[in-house]
Amino acid sequence: MTRQHWMLLGAALIAVALVITGTFALRPLLTESDPVADPGASASPTTPPPPPPWESTTLPGYNPDPGKLELTPLDQAEGETITVSLSLEPDAVTTGGSVGLSFDAIELANPMWDADRSNLTLTLQELDRPVLRFGGNGVDRRMWWTSSGEPAPDWAEATVTPDDLERVAAVADDVDAEVTIALDLGHDDPARAADMAAHAQKAFGDRLLAVAIGNEPNGFFHPNQPQLAVRDESWSPDAYQDSLREYSQALQEKAPGLPVAGPGAYDATWWRAFAESGIPDQRALSMHWYPLWDCGGPPSSIANPTVEDLTSPALREQAHHIIGMGADVAAEHDLPLWIEETGPTSCPGTNDTSRTHAQALWTIDYAMTAAELGVERMAFHSTLQACQGGAPMSPLCASGDLADPGLIVQGRTSYLALMLLGQLPDGQVFSPAVSGDGMVMVHGVLAGDGSLALMIVDMREPATADAAPVEISAPSGLPADVPDLWELTEGSRLSGDELDGQESLLAAPAEVSGEFAGARLGSAVPLTVTSTPGAVTVLHLDPPDTAPPSDGGD
């Protein structure tokens, strides 16, 4: 429960207490002649009314007070022990404020942002300093920016103004988010784009990490997507570089020094085109990737939008290949690597992976894998459309109908996954090596205070698989001032009954009980725990002198 929730509940209880106290204070003492209430009648206790929907969150499956966390006993685990080693590389990515949501730029005009009767801010506060990115196909095709009240052209579906940026900036302040915004390149209007950038710089201040010049320029003219064309067949990486330089010059005049990220593309040729364009103030190399792109692919494909492909270790191997290429290009040009738009699949409509527990498991494993490969910022593409009829892959959605989504949002299974990622401490990501067939993966973080967080991701079907033993060795490559002994103190779990089920359950961090309470990990003392099929288990370990006391049981 967030701090805001406790404050609201406390205020309600105080109000009830005052009403009850006032009632007794104003009631005269009974005399012998006063009628006596029927002793058989029972008074119903006064309970505070539930808060209105804009003062609460709707997160199906989330348990903020789960009680103690208990792992399956070792003597009930089956199969060969999975062994894990973790190493800290000199260039390891840091966690904290690095994962969040991408929205289409037309959502900048959504009335939900900073609205009195919207719970969007409260919902975003359940994440850890979430990434917020605005771009998508709409920025180059359907979004109209004006700071002077000009009438929108016929092609515009949404008009964005400085007031809209101020409202989004207020939410970014409330949730402690860093923001990136794409500018319209599709309509080839550098002056208008620079005007938007200048107003964004003023509205967001230091929270604006960078702007992007266009979204997916490699898709401006593509034979397979004529409906998205905003250029003709002469469009090329060279033409893109010319546009970058023209837009950059306009930015220098209206918003000097504003960082630029790009290209926000899914093709290495275009990554290089951005990095080698020579424009100043380059902030990061950004890429997009949807791994399940083969919408009607054959069974032999590993990129079909199915639960089987989504939970396959082959998808993690493909992430190493594709993201690894992006990391290589970024390193060649001394730029950080961002994934500014991603999700399970780019296939339109509902498919087997939509809103499933498998999507939640994949979200966590993918985000951690990307961080291990050097990705410093990742945004999962989202929408504020209605839950029924809106984009099925979005981590959150609006509770109204398609024609009128309303101002109240709720989280889906993958939103719980982002919440679990937010439970990780700020620190450096380990590089893992894990035995077995890849269906069980382990990730880890070294926190700034020397504590550890271990994340066991088990992609096996919970209805048919058994708990598995997992032996974790002490991490290598640690700085000299880091402890070499840790004690298991608390943990949390994201679980579900079926991979293709429409529900995930997330427990808030709680003390570990049972045989693993106080279990230790050290240089000569590996830690053996159990993995739960179809679940992500997060374990927190503290140096013994800072670990809270444990009773060793329930």
XYZ file of C-alpha atoms in Angstrom:
554
model
C 0.000 0.000 0.000
C 1.417 3.335 -0.962
C 1.973 6.196 1.417
C -0.984 8.014 -0.135
C -3.240 5.025 0.579
C -2.270 4.971 4.261
C -2.829 8.700 4.572
C -6.292 8.438 3.040
C -7.241 5.488 5.231
C -5.921 7.235 8.332
C -7.903 10.362 7.558
C -11.059 8.323 7.122
C -10.562 6.507 10.436
C -9.930 9.782 12.258
C -13.126 11.211 10.815
C -15.101 8.195 11.999
C -13.542 8.455 15.458
C -14.538 12.108 15.721
C -18.124 11.329 14.743
C -18.389 8.559 17.324
C -16.782 10.708 20.037
C -19.120 13.597 19.281
C -22.143 11.314 19.447
C -21.292 10.156 22.949
C -20.415 13.653 24.108
C -23.760 15.083 22.998
C -25.933 12.212 24.313
C -27.366 12.849 27.832
C -26.960 10.229 30.532
C -29.840 7.742 30.754
C -32.227 8.024 33.717
C -34.502 5.371 35.158
C -37.390 6.798 33.151
C -35.559 6.631 29.837
C -36.490 3.774 27.521
C -33.922 0.995 27.407
C -32.834 -0.381 24.049
C -33.738 -3.947 23.234
C -30.825 -6.004 24.602
C -31.318 -8.496 21.791
C -30.618 -5.900 19.110
C -26.983 -5.634 18.013
C -25.551 -2.333 16.848
C -23.780 -2.471 13.492
C -20.246 -1.041 13.681
C -19.576 2.057 11.667
C -17.061 1.417 8.876
C -15.468 4.033 6.695
C -16.800 4.123 3.148
C -14.421 2.936 0.433
C -12.378 5.701 -1.162
C -13.524 6.966 -4.537
C -11.799 5.290 -7.506
C -9.538 8.277 -8.151
C -8.098 7.938 -4.646
C -7.156 4.259 -4.942
C -5.440 1.849 -7.302
C -6.889 -1.153 -9.109
C -4.196 -3.812 -9.309
C -5.841 -7.246 -9.624
C -3.659 -9.921 -8.068
C -1.545 -7.633 -5.873
C -1.298 -8.490 -2.171
C 0.317 -5.683 -0.152
C 0.257 -7.709 3.094
C 0.957 -11.344 2.191
C 2.423 -12.626 5.443
C 5.744 -14.429 5.488
C 7.260 -15.907 2.326
C 7.844 -19.653 2.432
C 9.730 -21.566 -0.253
C 9.131 -25.196 -1.122
C 11.291 -27.375 1.178
C 14.392 -28.848 -0.423
C 13.290 -32.430 0.209
C 10.273 -31.773 -2.028
C 12.329 -30.434 -4.950
C 12.776 -32.684 -7.967
C 15.351 -33.018 -10.725
C 18.994 -32.139 -11.176
C 20.245 -29.142 -9.234
C 20.497 -25.938 -11.281
C 23.804 -24.193 -10.596
C 24.249 -20.431 -10.771
C 27.311 -18.207 -10.845
C 27.181 -14.417 -10.926
C 29.945 -12.018 -11.899
C 30.128 -8.238 -11.659
C 31.543 -6.703 -14.826
C 33.342 -3.329 -14.722
C 30.718 -1.747 -17.012
C 27.676 -3.295 -15.316
C 24.428 -1.362 -15.779
C 22.827 0.157 -12.684
C 19.204 -0.374 -11.682
C 16.730 2.152 -10.328
C 14.510 4.399 -12.431
C 15.472 2.452 -15.547
C 12.243 0.631 -16.501
C 8.815 1.993 -17.306
C 6.263 2.807 -19.959
C 6.171 4.113 -23.516
C 3.073 5.905 -24.812
C 2.050 7.166 -28.201
C 2.604 10.921 -28.410
C -1.122 11.506 -28.894
C -1.493 10.442 -25.224
C 0.163 13.723 -24.238
C -3.260 15.282 -24.832
C -5.108 12.679 -22.737
C -7.148 14.375 -19.966
C -6.016 11.704 -17.479
C -2.718 13.432 -16.770
C -2.873 15.395 -13.507
C -6.680 15.206 -13.423
C -8.407 15.559 -10.050
C -10.562 12.471 -10.621
C -7.948 10.210 -12.202
C -5.885 7.554 -10.408
C -3.149 7.547 -13.052
C -0.635 9.265 -10.775
C -1.353 6.886 -7.874
C -0.988 3.910 -10.206
C 2.336 5.101 -11.636
C 3.599 5.655 -8.088
C 3.441 1.873 -7.604
C 6.455 1.662 -9.932
C 9.998 2.680 -9.011
C 10.675 6.105 -10.568
C 9.193 4.904 -13.853
C 10.618 5.682 -17.259
C 8.097 7.703 -19.305
C 8.518 7.953 -23.062
C 6.186 9.513 -25.646
C 6.512 8.626 -29.328
C 4.976 5.774 -31.320
C 3.560 5.888 -34.831
C 1.225 8.721 -33.890
C 3.930 11.349 -33.446
C 4.754 11.458 -37.176
C 1.237 10.862 -38.462
C -1.566 11.903 -36.092
C -0.217 14.384 -33.496
C -0.460 18.159 -34.056
C 1.583 20.495 -31.903
C 0.726 24.150 -31.470
C 1.721 26.773 -28.928
C -0.356 29.506 -30.543
C -3.823 28.000 -30.838
C -3.752 27.345 -34.583
C -6.550 25.132 -35.912
C -5.465 21.527 -36.396
C -5.122 20.119 -39.915
C -7.472 17.394 -41.129
C -4.953 14.614 -40.552
C -4.560 15.357 -36.825
C -6.223 13.065 -34.301
C -4.846 14.867 -31.253
C -3.691 18.422 -30.633
C -0.938 18.836 -28.027
C -0.315 22.226 -26.403
C 2.011 23.656 -23.749
C -0.741 23.135 -21.160
C -0.694 19.398 -21.935
C 3.067 19.245 -21.394
C 2.656 21.034 -18.059
C 0.066 18.487 -16.913
C 2.291 15.536 -17.849
C 5.252 17.252 -16.197
C 3.274 17.568 -12.954
C 2.736 13.809 -12.951
C 6.403 13.207 -13.743
C 7.263 15.263 -10.656
C 4.811 13.325 -8.495
C 6.141 9.915 -9.565
C 9.804 10.986 -9.853
C 10.042 10.009 -13.531
C 12.549 10.879 -16.223
C 10.988 11.606 -19.596
C 11.814 11.403 -23.304
C 9.633 12.834 -26.073
C 9.723 12.221 -29.824
C 9.231 15.166 -32.185
C 7.253 15.065 -35.430
C 9.603 14.292 -38.313
C 6.888 12.881 -40.566
C 5.517 16.279 -41.578
C 8.977 17.798 -42.159
C 8.461 20.919 -40.053
C 11.676 21.578 -38.073
C 10.491 24.922 -36.684
C 7.325 23.435 -35.193
C 9.223 20.488 -33.745
C 11.800 22.815 -32.193
C 8.997 24.899 -30.690
C 7.591 21.774 -29.031
C 11.063 20.837 -27.772
C 11.561 24.282 -26.234
C 8.231 24.098 -24.395
C 9.036 20.557 -23.226
C 12.399 21.749 -21.930
C 10.632 24.472 -19.964
C 7.887 22.174 -18.634
C 10.012 19.186 -17.598
C 13.327 20.815 -16.747
C 15.964 18.285 -15.756
C 13.418 15.462 -15.987
C 13.568 15.717 -19.791
C 16.466 13.391 -20.597
C 16.263 13.854 -24.358
C 14.062 14.370 -27.369
C 14.006 12.100 -30.407
C 13.663 13.359 -33.974
C 10.921 11.138 -35.312
C 9.863 7.603 -34.436
C 11.110 4.569 -36.376
C 12.366 6.488 -39.435
C 13.167 3.158 -41.067
C 9.395 2.681 -41.372
C 8.674 5.995 -43.094
C 8.553 4.149 -46.407
C 8.293 0.367 -46.292
C 6.729 -1.777 -49.052
C 5.143 -4.072 -46.446
C 3.510 -1.192 -44.529
C 2.087 1.264 -47.076
C -0.446 2.511 -44.533
C 2.415 4.011 -42.490
C 4.211 5.759 -45.366
C 5.126 9.403 -44.747
C 7.877 9.528 -47.396
C 8.345 8.106 -50.877
C 10.796 5.553 -52.256
C 13.631 8.087 -52.212
C 13.738 7.941 -48.404
C 16.992 6.428 -47.142
C 19.463 6.603 -44.248
C 21.257 9.418 -46.096
C 18.022 11.403 -46.435
C 17.362 10.744 -42.743
C 20.751 12.187 -41.837
C 19.967 15.327 -43.851
C 16.716 15.713 -41.905
C 18.505 15.148 -38.601
C 20.911 17.983 -39.343
C 18.105 20.326 -40.374
C 16.099 19.562 -37.238
C 19.200 19.777 -35.051
C 19.904 23.271 -36.313
C 16.352 24.325 -35.428
C 16.776 22.798 -31.973
C 19.996 24.693 -31.428
C 18.146 27.934 -32.105
C 15.056 27.252 -29.954
C 16.361 24.860 -27.270
C 20.169 25.025 -27.270
C 21.939 22.146 -25.584
C 18.851 19.913 -25.454
C 20.049 16.271 -25.705
C 18.882 14.141 -28.632
C 18.428 10.350 -28.625
C 17.829 8.252 -31.692
C 17.008 6.758 -34.029
C 14.285 4.767 -32.256
C 14.543 2.123 -34.965
C 14.752 -1.641 -35.369
C 17.511 -1.755 -37.994
C 21.285 -1.523 -37.513
C 21.736 0.579 -40.675
C 19.579 3.294 -39.167
C 21.298 3.041 -35.781
C 24.549 3.882 -37.521
C 22.904 6.636 -39.543
C 21.944 8.413 -36.325
C 25.246 7.813 -34.548
C 27.266 8.999 -37.564
C 25.080 11.993 -38.455
C 27.394 14.430 -36.708
C 24.584 16.274 -34.916
C 25.588 17.746 -31.536
C 24.234 16.803 -28.115
C 23.712 13.117 -28.881
C 22.464 11.555 -25.640
C 21.899 7.867 -26.418
C 21.437 5.281 -29.128
C 17.827 4.089 -28.977
C 16.390 0.931 -30.500
C 12.963 -0.715 -30.649
C 12.309 -4.438 -30.573
C 9.232 -6.681 -30.458
C 10.595 -10.237 -30.397
C 7.387 -12.051 -31.454
C 7.019 -10.360 -34.839
C 6.117 -13.389 -36.990
C 2.338 -12.917 -36.866
C 1.471 -15.794 -39.191
C 4.701 -17.693 -39.029
C 5.225 -21.445 -39.430
C 5.596 -23.743 -36.407
C 9.353 -23.754 -37.021
C 9.535 -20.010 -36.276
C 10.676 -18.916 -32.823
C 8.857 -15.570 -33.168
C 5.200 -16.609 -33.240
C 2.887 -14.724 -30.851
C 2.270 -17.810 -28.717
C 2.859 -18.630 -25.077
C 5.199 -21.424 -26.142
C 7.489 -19.039 -28.027
C 7.170 -16.307 -25.393
C 8.484 -18.596 -22.648
C 11.078 -20.399 -24.755
C 14.786 -20.003 -23.863
C 15.316 -19.410 -27.595
C 13.758 -15.973 -27.169
C 16.363 -15.051 -24.558
C 19.083 -16.213 -26.960
C 17.549 -14.045 -29.677
C 17.586 -11.073 -27.283
C 21.313 -11.643 -26.799
C 21.757 -11.523 -30.572
C 19.560 -8.521 -31.432
C 20.242 -6.377 -28.371
C 23.879 -7.402 -28.551
C 24.096 -5.826 -32.015
C 22.624 -2.599 -30.647
C 25.072 -2.669 -27.761
C 27.976 -3.076 -30.179
C 26.901 -0.059 -32.266
C 26.364 2.018 -29.128
C 29.794 1.062 -27.789
C 31.468 1.903 -31.116
C 30.122 5.450 -30.834
C 30.502 5.789 -27.052
C 26.766 6.150 -26.466
C 24.490 4.548 -23.863
C 21.938 2.063 -25.228
C 18.212 2.613 -24.631
C 15.241 0.489 -25.693
C 12.622 3.218 -25.945
C 9.777 1.023 -27.200
C 9.250 -2.681 -26.724
C 6.737 -5.370 -25.889
C 6.125 -9.061 -26.538
C 4.752 -8.684 -30.062
C 3.979 -6.126 -32.733
C 1.219 -8.295 -34.197
C -2.109 -6.432 -34.266
C -5.140 -7.509 -32.269
C -5.492 -10.113 -29.559
C -3.347 -13.241 -29.676
C -2.375 -16.130 -27.408
C 0.092 -14.047 -25.397
C -2.256 -11.150 -24.616
C -2.732 -10.323 -20.926
C -1.330 -13.692 -19.835
C 0.737 -14.715 -16.859
C 3.397 -15.739 -19.385
C 3.629 -12.092 -20.476
C 4.380 -11.101 -16.873
C 7.137 -13.721 -16.533
C 8.664 -12.707 -19.873
C 8.586 -9.010 -18.955
C 10.808 -9.604 -15.933
C 13.239 -11.995 -17.610
C 13.521 -9.761 -20.689
C 14.092 -6.566 -18.708
C 16.842 -8.187 -16.658
C 18.439 -9.815 -19.723
C 18.491 -6.452 -21.491
C 20.138 -4.800 -18.488
C 22.787 -7.529 -18.445
C 23.466 -6.732 -22.115
C 24.003 -3.052 -21.363
C 20.556 -1.469 -21.822
C 20.319 1.479 -19.421
C 16.694 2.450 -20.060
C 13.692 0.395 -21.210
C 10.089 1.419 -21.912
C 7.260 -1.077 -22.510
C 4.748 0.281 -25.030
C 1.445 1.108 -23.384
C -1.856 2.848 -23.872
C -4.481 4.701 -21.866
C -7.248 3.178 -23.969
C -10.042 1.038 -22.563
C -9.327 -2.418 -21.164
C -12.050 -3.837 -23.410
C -11.228 -3.033 -27.024
C -7.968 -1.175 -26.427
C -4.455 -2.477 -27.068
C -4.354 -5.944 -25.447
C -0.613 -5.929 -24.761
C -0.588 -2.717 -22.707
C 0.521 -3.148 -19.075
C -2.319 -0.835 -17.993
C -5.648 0.279 -19.408
C -8.690 2.441 -18.665
C -11.778 1.028 -16.974
C -14.347 2.750 -19.214
C -15.625 1.593 -22.581
C -13.847 2.004 -25.898
C -15.739 5.168 -26.858
C -15.288 6.728 -23.413
C -12.292 5.211 -21.561
C -12.688 7.578 -18.613
C -10.014 8.661 -16.146
C -9.534 5.502 -14.036
C -6.814 3.010 -14.954
C -5.963 -0.468 -13.762
C -2.900 -2.673 -14.026
C -2.656 -5.934 -15.917
C -0.380 -8.929 -15.341
C 2.644 -7.228 -16.906
C 2.092 -4.160 -14.723
C 2.584 -6.415 -11.696
C 5.831 -7.510 -13.343
C 6.994 -3.893 -13.535
C 6.077 -3.471 -9.872
C 8.211 -6.490 -8.996
C 11.134 -5.021 -10.928
C 10.640 -1.897 -8.829
C 11.325 -3.950 -5.699
C 14.946 -4.407 -6.760
C 17.429 -2.159 -4.955
C 19.487 0.487 -6.707
C 22.708 -1.223 -7.683
C 24.689 -2.987 -10.395
C 23.416 -5.896 -12.451
C 25.377 -9.145 -12.364
C 26.197 -11.209 -15.442
C 24.751 -14.691 -14.775
C 25.723 -18.174 -15.893
C 23.007 -20.767 -15.213
C 23.022 -24.496 -15.938
C 20.117 -26.472 -17.345
C 17.890 -25.984 -20.362
C 17.230 -22.283 -19.790
C 13.673 -22.641 -18.525
C 14.920 -21.526 -15.091
C 16.997 -18.335 -15.143
C 18.581 -16.393 -12.289
C 19.420 -12.678 -12.288
C 21.060 -10.635 -9.564
C 21.803 -7.125 -8.346
C 24.523 -5.854 -6.006
C 22.984 -2.978 -4.063
C 24.906 0.131 -3.162
C 24.887 -0.877 0.527
C 26.483 -4.276 -0.192
C 23.276 -6.304 0.004
C 22.137 -8.676 -2.748
C 18.893 -9.235 -4.622
C 18.469 -12.526 -6.467
C 15.649 -13.097 -8.954
C 14.730 -16.671 -9.926
C 12.590 -16.774 -13.094
C 10.929 -20.145 -13.714
C 9.206 -20.369 -17.114
C 8.003 -23.950 -16.625
C 4.282 -24.736 -16.663
C 3.116 -24.590 -13.025
C 0.378 -27.159 -13.574
C 2.830 -29.914 -14.563
C 6.319 -29.081 -13.222
C 7.744 -29.572 -9.731
C 9.900 -27.288 -7.627
C 13.576 -27.478 -8.603
C 16.707 -27.089 -6.444
C 18.861 -24.061 -7.311
C 22.427 -23.712 -5.985
C 23.809 -20.168 -6.117
C 27.501 -19.459 -5.603
C 28.819 -16.227 -4.135
C 29.276 -13.513 -6.776
C 32.709 -12.806 -8.227
C 34.305 -9.550 -9.312
C 33.125 -7.599 -6.271
C 34.933 -4.495 -4.997
C 37.217 -5.018 -2.017
C 34.915 -3.160 0.382
C 31.892 -5.373 -0.339
C 31.037 -8.062 2.271
C 31.676 -11.694 1.410
C 28.843 -13.149 3.495
C 25.092 -12.533 3.257
C 21.986 -13.736 5.073
C 18.571 -14.345 3.491
C 16.060 -11.977 5.121
C 13.035 -11.337 2.925
C 11.559 -12.006 -0.460
C 8.548 -11.737 -2.722
C 6.954 -13.698 -5.524
C 5.012 -13.243 -8.751
C 3.072 -16.433 -9.484
C 0.181 -17.862 -11.473
C -1.730 -21.097 -11.899
C -1.174 -21.386 -15.661
C 1.173 -19.779 -18.164
C -1.739 -18.950 -20.459
C -3.955 -17.844 -17.566
C -5.272 -14.299 -17.402
C -4.187 -13.672 -13.813
C -0.914 -13.173 -11.968
C -0.455 -12.865 -8.213
C 2.163 -10.516 -6.768
C 3.115 -10.489 -3.107
C 4.812 -7.514 -1.513
C 8.217 -8.169 0.106
C 7.927 -10.143 3.342
C 10.136 -11.963 5.820
C 11.308 -15.401 4.698
C 10.125 -18.186 6.993
C 10.659 -21.918 7.241
C 13.900 -23.773 6.607
C 15.424 -20.986 4.495
C 15.026 -18.208 7.065
C 18.480 -16.834 7.806
C 20.153 -19.072 5.198
C 23.618 -17.795 4.299
C 25.605 -17.252 1.128
C 29.370 -16.789 1.219
C 32.586 -17.395 -0.676
C 32.754 -20.961 0.612
C 29.048 -21.329 1.377
C 26.739 -21.641 -1.658
C 23.055 -20.991 -1.112
C 20.657 -23.724 -2.194
C 16.997 -22.755 -2.469
C 14.026 -23.942 -4.523
C 12.430 -22.520 -7.651
C 8.654 -22.440 -8.088
C 7.370 -23.334 -11.587
C 5.600 -20.477 -13.341
C 6.885 -17.935 -10.837
C 9.474 -15.241 -10.272
C 10.935 -15.353 -6.782
C 12.942 -12.383 -5.505
C 15.262 -12.993 -2.547
C 16.971 -10.229 -0.577
C 20.182 -10.987 1.312
C 21.901 -8.636 3.756
C 25.336 -8.752 5.356
C 24.839 -10.500 8.739
C 25.641 -7.414 10.806
C 22.847 -5.473 9.067
C 20.324 -8.279 8.635
C 17.184 -7.963 10.782
C 16.788 -10.678 13.437
C 15.004 -13.826 12.264
C 13.132 -16.360 14.357
C 14.017 -19.092 11.885
C 10.403 -20.186 11.496
C 6.820 -19.080 11.248
